[in-house]
CSV table of C-alpha atoms and ligand atoms in Angstrom, one decimal:
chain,number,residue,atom,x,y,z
E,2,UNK,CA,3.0,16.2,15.9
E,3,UNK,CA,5.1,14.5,13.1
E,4,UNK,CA,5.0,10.9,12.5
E,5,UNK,CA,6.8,8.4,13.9
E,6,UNK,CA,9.7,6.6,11.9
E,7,UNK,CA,9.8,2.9,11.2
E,8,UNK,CA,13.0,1.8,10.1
E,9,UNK,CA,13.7,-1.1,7.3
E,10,UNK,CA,16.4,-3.1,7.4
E,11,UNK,CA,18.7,-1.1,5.1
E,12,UNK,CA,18.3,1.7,7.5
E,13,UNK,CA,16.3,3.6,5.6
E,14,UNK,CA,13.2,5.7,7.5
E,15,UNK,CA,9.7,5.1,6.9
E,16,UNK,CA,6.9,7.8,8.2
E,17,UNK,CA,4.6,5.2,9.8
E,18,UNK,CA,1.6,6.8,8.6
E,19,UNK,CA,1.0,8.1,5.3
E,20,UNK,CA,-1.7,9.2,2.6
E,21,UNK,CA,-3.4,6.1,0.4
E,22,UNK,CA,-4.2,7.5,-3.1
E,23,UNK,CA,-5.8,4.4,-4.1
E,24,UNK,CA,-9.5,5.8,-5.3
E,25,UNK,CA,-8.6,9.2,-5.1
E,26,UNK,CA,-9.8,10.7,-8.1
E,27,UNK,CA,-7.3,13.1,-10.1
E,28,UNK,CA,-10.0,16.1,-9.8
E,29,UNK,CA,-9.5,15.6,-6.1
E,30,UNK,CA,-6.1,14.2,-5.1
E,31,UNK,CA,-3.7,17.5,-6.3
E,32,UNK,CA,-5.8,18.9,-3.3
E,33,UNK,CA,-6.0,16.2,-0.8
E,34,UNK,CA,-1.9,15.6,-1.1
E,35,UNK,CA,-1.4,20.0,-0.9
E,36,UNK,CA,-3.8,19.1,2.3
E,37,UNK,CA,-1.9,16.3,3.7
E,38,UNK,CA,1.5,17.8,3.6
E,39,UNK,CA,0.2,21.1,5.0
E,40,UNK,CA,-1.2,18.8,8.1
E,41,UNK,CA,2.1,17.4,8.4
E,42,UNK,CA,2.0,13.4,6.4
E,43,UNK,CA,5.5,12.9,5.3
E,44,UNK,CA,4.8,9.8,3.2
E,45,UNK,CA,2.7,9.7,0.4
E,46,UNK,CA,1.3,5.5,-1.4
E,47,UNK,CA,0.7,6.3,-4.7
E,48,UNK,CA,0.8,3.6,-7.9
E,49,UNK,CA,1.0,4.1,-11.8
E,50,UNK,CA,-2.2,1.9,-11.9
E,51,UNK,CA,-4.2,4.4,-9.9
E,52,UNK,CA,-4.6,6.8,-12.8
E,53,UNK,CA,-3.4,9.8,-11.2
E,54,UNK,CA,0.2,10.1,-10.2
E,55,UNK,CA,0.6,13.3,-12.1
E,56,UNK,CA,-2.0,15.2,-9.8
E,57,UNK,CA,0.0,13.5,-6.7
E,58,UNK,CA,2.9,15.0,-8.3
E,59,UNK,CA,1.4,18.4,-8.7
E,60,UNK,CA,0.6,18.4,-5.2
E,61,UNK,CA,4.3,17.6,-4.2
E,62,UNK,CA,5.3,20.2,-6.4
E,63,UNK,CA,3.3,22.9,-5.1
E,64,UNK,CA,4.4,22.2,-2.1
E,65,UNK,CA,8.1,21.9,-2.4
E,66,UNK,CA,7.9,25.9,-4.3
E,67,UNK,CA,6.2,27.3,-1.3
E,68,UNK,CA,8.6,25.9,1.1
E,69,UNK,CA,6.3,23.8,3.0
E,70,UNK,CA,8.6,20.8,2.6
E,71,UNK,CA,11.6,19.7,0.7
E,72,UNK,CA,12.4,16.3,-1.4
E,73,UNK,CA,14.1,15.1,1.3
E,74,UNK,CA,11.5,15.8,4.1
E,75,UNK,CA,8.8,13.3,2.1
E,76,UNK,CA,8.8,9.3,1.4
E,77,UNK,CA,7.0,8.8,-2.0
E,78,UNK,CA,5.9,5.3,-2.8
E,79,UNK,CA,5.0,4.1,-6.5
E,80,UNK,CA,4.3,0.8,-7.9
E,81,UNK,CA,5.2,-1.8,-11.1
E,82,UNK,CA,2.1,-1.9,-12.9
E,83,UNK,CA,1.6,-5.8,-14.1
E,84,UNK,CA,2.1,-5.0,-17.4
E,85,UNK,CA,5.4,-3.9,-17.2
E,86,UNK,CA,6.9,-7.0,-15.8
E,87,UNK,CA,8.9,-8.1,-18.4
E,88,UNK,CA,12.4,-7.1,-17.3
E,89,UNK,CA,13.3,-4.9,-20.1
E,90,UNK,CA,9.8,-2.9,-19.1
E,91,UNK,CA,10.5,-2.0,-15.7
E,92,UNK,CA,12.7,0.9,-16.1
E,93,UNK,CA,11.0,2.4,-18.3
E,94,UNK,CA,8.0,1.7,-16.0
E,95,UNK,CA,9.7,3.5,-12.9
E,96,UNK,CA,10.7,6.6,-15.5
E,97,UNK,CA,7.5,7.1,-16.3
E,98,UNK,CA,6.0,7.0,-12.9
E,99,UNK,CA,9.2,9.7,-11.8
E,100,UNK,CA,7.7,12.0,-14.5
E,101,UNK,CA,4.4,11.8,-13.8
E,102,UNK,CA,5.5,12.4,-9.5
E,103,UNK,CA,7.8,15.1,-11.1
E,104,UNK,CA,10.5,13.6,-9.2
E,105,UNK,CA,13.6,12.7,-9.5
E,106,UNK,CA,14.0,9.2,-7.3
E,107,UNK,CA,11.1,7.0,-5.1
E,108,UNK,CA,11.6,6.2,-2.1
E,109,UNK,CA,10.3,3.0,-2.4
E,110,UNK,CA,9.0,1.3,-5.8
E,111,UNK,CA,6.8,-2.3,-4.8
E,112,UNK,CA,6.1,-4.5,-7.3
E,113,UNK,CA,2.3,-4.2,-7.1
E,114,UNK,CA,1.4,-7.8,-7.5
E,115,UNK,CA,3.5,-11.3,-7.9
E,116,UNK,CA,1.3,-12.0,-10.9
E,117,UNK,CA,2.5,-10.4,-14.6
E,118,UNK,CA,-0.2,-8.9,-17.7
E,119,UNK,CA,0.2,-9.0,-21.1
E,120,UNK,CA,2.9,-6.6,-21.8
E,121,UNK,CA,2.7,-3.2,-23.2
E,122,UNK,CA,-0.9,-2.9,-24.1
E,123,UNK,CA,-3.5,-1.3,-21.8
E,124,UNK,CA,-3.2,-2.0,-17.9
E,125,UNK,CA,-6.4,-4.5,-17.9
E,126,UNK,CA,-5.7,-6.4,-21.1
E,127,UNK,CA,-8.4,-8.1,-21.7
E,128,UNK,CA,-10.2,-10.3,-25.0
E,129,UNK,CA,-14.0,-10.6,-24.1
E,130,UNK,CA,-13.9,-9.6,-20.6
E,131,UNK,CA,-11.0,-12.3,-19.8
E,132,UNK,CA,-7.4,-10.2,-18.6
E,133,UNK,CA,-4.6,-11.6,-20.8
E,134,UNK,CA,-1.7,-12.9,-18.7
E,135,UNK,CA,2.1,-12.7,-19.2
E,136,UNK,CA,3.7,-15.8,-17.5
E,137,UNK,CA,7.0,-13.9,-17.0
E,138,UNK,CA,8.2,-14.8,-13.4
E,139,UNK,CA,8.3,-12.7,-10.6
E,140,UNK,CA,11.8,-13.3,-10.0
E,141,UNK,CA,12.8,-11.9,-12.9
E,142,UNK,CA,10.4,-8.5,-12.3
E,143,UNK,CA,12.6,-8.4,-8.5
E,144,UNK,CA,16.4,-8.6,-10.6
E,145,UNK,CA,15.1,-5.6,-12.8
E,146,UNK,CA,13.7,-3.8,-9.8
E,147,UNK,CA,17.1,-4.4,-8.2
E,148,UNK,CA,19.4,-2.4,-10.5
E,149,UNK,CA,16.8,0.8,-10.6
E,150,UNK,CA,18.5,0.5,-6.4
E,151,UNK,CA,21.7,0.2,-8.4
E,152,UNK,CA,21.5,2.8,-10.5
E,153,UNK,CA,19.8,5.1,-8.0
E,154,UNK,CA,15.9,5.5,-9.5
E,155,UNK,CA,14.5,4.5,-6.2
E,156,UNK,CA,16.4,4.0,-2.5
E,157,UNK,CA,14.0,1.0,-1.3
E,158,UNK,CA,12.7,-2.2,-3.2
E,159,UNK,CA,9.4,-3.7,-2.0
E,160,UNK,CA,6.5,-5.9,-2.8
E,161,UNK,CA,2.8,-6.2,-2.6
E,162,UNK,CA,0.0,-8.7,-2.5
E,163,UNK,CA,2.9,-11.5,-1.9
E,164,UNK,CA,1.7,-14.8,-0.1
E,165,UNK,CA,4.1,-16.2,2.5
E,166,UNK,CA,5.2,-19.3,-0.4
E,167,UNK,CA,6.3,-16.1,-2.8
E,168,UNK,CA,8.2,-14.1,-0.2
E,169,UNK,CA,10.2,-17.7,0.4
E,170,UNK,CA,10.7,-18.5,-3.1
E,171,UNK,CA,11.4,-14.6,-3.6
E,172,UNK,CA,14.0,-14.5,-0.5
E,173,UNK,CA,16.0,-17.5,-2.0
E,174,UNK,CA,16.9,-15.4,-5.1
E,175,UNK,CA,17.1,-12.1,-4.0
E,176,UNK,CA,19.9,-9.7,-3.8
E,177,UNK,CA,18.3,-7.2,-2.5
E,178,UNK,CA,15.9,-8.2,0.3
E,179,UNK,CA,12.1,-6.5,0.0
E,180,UNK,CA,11.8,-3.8,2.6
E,181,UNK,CA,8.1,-4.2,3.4
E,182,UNK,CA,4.9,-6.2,1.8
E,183,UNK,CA,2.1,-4.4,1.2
E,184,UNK,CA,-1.2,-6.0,1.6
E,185,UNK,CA,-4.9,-5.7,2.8
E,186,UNK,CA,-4.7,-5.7,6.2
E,187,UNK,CA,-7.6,-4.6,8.7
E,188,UNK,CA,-9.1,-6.1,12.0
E,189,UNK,CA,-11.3,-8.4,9.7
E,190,UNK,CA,-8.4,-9.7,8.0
E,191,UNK,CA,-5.3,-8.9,10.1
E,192,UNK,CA,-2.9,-10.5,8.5
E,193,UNK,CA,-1.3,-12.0,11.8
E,194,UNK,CA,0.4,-14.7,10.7
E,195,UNK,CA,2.0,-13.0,7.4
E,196,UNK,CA,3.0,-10.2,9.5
E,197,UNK,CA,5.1,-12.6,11.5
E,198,UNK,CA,6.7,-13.9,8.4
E,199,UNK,CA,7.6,-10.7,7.1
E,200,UNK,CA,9.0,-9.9,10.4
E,201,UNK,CA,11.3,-13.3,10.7
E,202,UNK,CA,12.3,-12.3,7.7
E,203,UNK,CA,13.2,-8.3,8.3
E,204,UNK,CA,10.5,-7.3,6.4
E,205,UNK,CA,7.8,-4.5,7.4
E,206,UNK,CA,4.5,-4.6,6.7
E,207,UNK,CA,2.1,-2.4,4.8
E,208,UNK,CA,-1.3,-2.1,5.2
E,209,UNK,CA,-3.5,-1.1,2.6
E,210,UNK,CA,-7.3,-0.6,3.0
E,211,UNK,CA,-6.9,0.0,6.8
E,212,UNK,CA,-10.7,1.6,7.0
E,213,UNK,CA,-12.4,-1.6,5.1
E,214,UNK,CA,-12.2,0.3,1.8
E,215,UNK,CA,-15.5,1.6,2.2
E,216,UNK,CA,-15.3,3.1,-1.6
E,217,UNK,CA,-14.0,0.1,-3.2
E,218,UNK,CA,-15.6,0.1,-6.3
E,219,UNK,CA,-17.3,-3.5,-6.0
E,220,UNK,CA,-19.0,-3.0,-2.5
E,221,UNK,CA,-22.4,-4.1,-2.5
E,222,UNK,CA,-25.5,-2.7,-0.1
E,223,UNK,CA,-25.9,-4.7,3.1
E,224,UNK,CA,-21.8,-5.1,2.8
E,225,UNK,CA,-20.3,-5.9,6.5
E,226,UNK,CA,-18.7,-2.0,7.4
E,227,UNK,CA,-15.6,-2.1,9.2
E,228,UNK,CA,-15.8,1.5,10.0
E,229,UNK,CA,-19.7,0.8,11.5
E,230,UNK,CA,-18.4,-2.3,13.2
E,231,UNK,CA,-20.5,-2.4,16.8
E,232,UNK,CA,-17.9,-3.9,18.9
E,233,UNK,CA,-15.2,-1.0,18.1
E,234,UNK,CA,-17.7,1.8,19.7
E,235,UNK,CA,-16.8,1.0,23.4
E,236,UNK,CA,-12.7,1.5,22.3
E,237,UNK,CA,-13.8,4.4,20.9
E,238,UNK,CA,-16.1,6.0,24.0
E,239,UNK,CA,-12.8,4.4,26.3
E,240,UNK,CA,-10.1,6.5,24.4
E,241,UNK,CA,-12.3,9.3,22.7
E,242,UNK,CA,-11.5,8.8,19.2
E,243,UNK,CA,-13.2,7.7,15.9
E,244,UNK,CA,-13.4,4.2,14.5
E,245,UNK,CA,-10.6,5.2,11.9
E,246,UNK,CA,-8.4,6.5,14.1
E,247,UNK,CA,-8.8,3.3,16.0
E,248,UNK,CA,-8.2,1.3,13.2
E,249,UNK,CA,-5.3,3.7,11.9
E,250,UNK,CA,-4.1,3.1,15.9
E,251,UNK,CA,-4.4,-0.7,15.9
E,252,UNK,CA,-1.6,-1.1,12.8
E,253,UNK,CA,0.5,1.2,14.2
E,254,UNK,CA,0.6,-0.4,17.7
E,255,UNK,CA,1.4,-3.8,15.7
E,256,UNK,CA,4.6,-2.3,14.3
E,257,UNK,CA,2.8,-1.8,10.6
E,258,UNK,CA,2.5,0.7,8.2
E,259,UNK,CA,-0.8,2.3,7.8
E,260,UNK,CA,-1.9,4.3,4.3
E,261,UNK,CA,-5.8,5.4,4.9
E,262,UNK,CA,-7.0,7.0,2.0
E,263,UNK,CA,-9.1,10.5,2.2
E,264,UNK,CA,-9.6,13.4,0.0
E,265,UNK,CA,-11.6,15.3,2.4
E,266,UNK,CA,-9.8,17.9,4.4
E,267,UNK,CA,-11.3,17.1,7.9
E,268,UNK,CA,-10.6,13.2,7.4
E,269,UNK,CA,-6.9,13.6,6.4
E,270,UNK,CA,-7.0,16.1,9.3
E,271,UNK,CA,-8.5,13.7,12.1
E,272,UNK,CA,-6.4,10.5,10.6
E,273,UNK,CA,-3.4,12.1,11.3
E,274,UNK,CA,-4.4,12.8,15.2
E,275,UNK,CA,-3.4,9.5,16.5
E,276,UNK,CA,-0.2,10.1,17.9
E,277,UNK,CA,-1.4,11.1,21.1
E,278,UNK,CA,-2.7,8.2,22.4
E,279,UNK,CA,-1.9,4.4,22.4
E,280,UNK,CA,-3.9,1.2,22.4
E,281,UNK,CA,-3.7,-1.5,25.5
E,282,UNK,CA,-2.7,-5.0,25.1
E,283,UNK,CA,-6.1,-6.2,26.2
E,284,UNK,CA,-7.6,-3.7,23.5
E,285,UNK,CA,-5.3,-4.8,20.8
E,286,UNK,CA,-6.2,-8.5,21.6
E,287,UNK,CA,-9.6,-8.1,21.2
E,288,UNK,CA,-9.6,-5.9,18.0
E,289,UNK,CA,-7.6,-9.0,16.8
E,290,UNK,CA,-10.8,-11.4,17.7
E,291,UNK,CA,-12.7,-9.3,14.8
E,292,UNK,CA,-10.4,-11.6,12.6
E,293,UNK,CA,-12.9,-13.5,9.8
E,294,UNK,CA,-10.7,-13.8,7.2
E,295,UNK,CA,-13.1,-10.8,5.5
E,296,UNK,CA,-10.6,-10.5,2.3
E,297,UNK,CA,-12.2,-7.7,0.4
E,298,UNK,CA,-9.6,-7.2,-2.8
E,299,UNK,CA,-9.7,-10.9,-4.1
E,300,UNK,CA,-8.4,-9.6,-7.6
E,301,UNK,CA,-10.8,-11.8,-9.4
E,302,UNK,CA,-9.6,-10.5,-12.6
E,303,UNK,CA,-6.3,-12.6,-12.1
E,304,UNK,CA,-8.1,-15.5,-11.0
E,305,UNK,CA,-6.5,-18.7,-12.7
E,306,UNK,CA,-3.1,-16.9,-12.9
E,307,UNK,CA,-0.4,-19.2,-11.5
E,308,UNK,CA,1.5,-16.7,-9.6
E,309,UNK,CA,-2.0,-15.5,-8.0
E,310,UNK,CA,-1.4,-15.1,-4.5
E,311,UNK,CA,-4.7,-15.6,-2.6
E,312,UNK,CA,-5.8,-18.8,-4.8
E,313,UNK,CA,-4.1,-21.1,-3.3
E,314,UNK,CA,-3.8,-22.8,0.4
E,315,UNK,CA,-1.5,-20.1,1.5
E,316,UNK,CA,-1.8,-16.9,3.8
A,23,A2P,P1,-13.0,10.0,1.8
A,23,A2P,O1,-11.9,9.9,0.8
A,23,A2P,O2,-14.2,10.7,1.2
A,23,A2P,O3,-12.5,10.6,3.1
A,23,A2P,P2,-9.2,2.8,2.9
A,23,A2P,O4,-8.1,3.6,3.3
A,23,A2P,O5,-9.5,1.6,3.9
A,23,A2P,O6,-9.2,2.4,1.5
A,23,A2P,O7,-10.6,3.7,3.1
A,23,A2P,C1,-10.8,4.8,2.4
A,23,A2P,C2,-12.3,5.2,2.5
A,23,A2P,O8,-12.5,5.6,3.9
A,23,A2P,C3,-12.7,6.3,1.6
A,23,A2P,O9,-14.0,6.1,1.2
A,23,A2P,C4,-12.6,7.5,2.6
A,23,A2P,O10,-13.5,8.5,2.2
A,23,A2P,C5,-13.0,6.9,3.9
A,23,A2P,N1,-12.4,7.6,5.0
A,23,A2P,C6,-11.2,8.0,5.2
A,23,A2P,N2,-11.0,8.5,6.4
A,23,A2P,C7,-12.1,8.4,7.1
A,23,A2P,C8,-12.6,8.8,8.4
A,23,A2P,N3,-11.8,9.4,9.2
A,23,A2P,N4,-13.9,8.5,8.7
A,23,A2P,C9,-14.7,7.9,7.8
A,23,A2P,N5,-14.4,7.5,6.6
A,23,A2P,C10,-13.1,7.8,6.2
């Protein structure tokens, strides 16, 4: 079964469920995207930051030669890297990122956070284990991200890791409205009142680390695990399926995006299975009680940054 279609406001089609490459090592993610497509995702989240956009690419490309899909069939996502903020960086940014996918245009390029890097140097700039900052304005970033729509790098603009304050102050400016946010977004931090935001607004939401991130490189032993949470096992026993396909289940009954990472051939198989079945009201409700504000990226690294999102009294 193919995935269902969300569509933005410009009309453009979004497969509702596609493969998260955040993590995925380049040994393993040529394989895992060849995988993905065979099983039938559509939409592929990738990022420049991630490290391995070429492999993705590879993947694609193998694909596209033996016929199993064409350009067209797929939605490929990349990301603006903080570094490359400064507006004369980003198309040169988005270039890069085509080469490395071996494509031609994105689908959809985010800016992947509202806070910029020191410019040009290496991704995590840092002088004695502090990151260097660029104060150059998000505003800015978003007119340079709107001409590569102009000139016809990428068909979709979007952002990531905005707060509800930025997507105000960035919908006051903009041209070109964002298409979707994409930010953590799981039953222990579900993101309900951004969501509703975004969706005054025409704008869809993404949600990253849908499982809990149970690889995130920071988790410590004795970590809270979403995917081991007890009160989802009677949804599971009711409907037959797996705590991630449950959680995968849960955003897409919201209305939102969902990108679960895997690189292991029967995960990407069993996250894709969840098109056969649909959650209740009264189940949705009380996955939404598991709510603890449980933010596990808190980008610590940008911490003292003006244009950081979560620092501030803000959602
Ligand atoms: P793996 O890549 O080995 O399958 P998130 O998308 O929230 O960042 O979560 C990704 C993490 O969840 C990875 O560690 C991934 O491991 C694991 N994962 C992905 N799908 C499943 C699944 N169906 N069951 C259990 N763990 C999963």
């Amino acid at each position: 079964m193919a995935s269902p279609m969300l569509k933005f406001y410009n009309g453009q089609q979004i497969p509702v469920l596609g493969l998260g490459t955040w993590k995925s090592k380049p040994g393993e993610v040529k394989y895992a995207v060849e995988i993905a497509l065979d099983v039938g995702y559509r939409h592929l989240d990738c990022a420049h930051v991630y490290g391995n956009e070429k492999e993705v690419g590879e993947g694609i490309g193998k694909k596209i030669k033996s016929g199993v899909v064409t350009r067209s069939d797929i939605f490929v996502t990349s990301k603006l890297w903080n570094t490359f903020h400064r507006p004369d960086l980003v198309e040169n940014a988005c270039r890069t990122s085509l080469t490395n996918l071996g494509l031609e245009y994105l689908d959809l390029y985010l800016m992947h956070w509202p806070f910029a890097y020191k410019e040009e140097g290496e991704l995590f700039p840092s002088v004695e284990g502090k990151i260097q900052f660029s104060d150059v304005d998000y505003l800015d970033t978003w007119k340079a991200m709107e001409k590569l729509v102009d000139t016809g790098l990428v068909r979709s603009i979007g952002i990531s890791n905005f707060n509800s304050s930025q997507i105000a102050r960035l919908l006051k400016s903009a041209r070109i409205k964002p298409v979707t946010n994409q930010v953590e977004c799981h039953p222990y931090l579900n993101q309900t009142r951004l969501a509703k935001v975004c969706s005054d607004n025409g704008i869809l939401v993404t949600a990253y680390s849908p499982l809990g991130s149970p690889d995130r490189p920071w988790a410590k032993p004795g970590d809270p695990q979403l995917l081991d949470e007890p009160k989802l096992k009677s949804i599971c026993e009711k409907y037959k399926k797996s705590p991630a396909q449950i959680l995968i289940r849960y955003q897409i009954d919201r209305g939102i995006i969902v990108i679960p990472k895997s690189v292991n051939k029967d995960r990407i198989t069993q996250n894709f299975q969840v098109f056969d079945f649909k959650l209740s009201a009264a189940d949705i409700a009380e996955i939404d009680s598991f709510d603890c504000n449980g933010r596990l990226l808190l980008m610590t690294g940008a911490s003292g940054h003006q244009y950081h999102p979560f620092e501030k009294d803000d959602y």
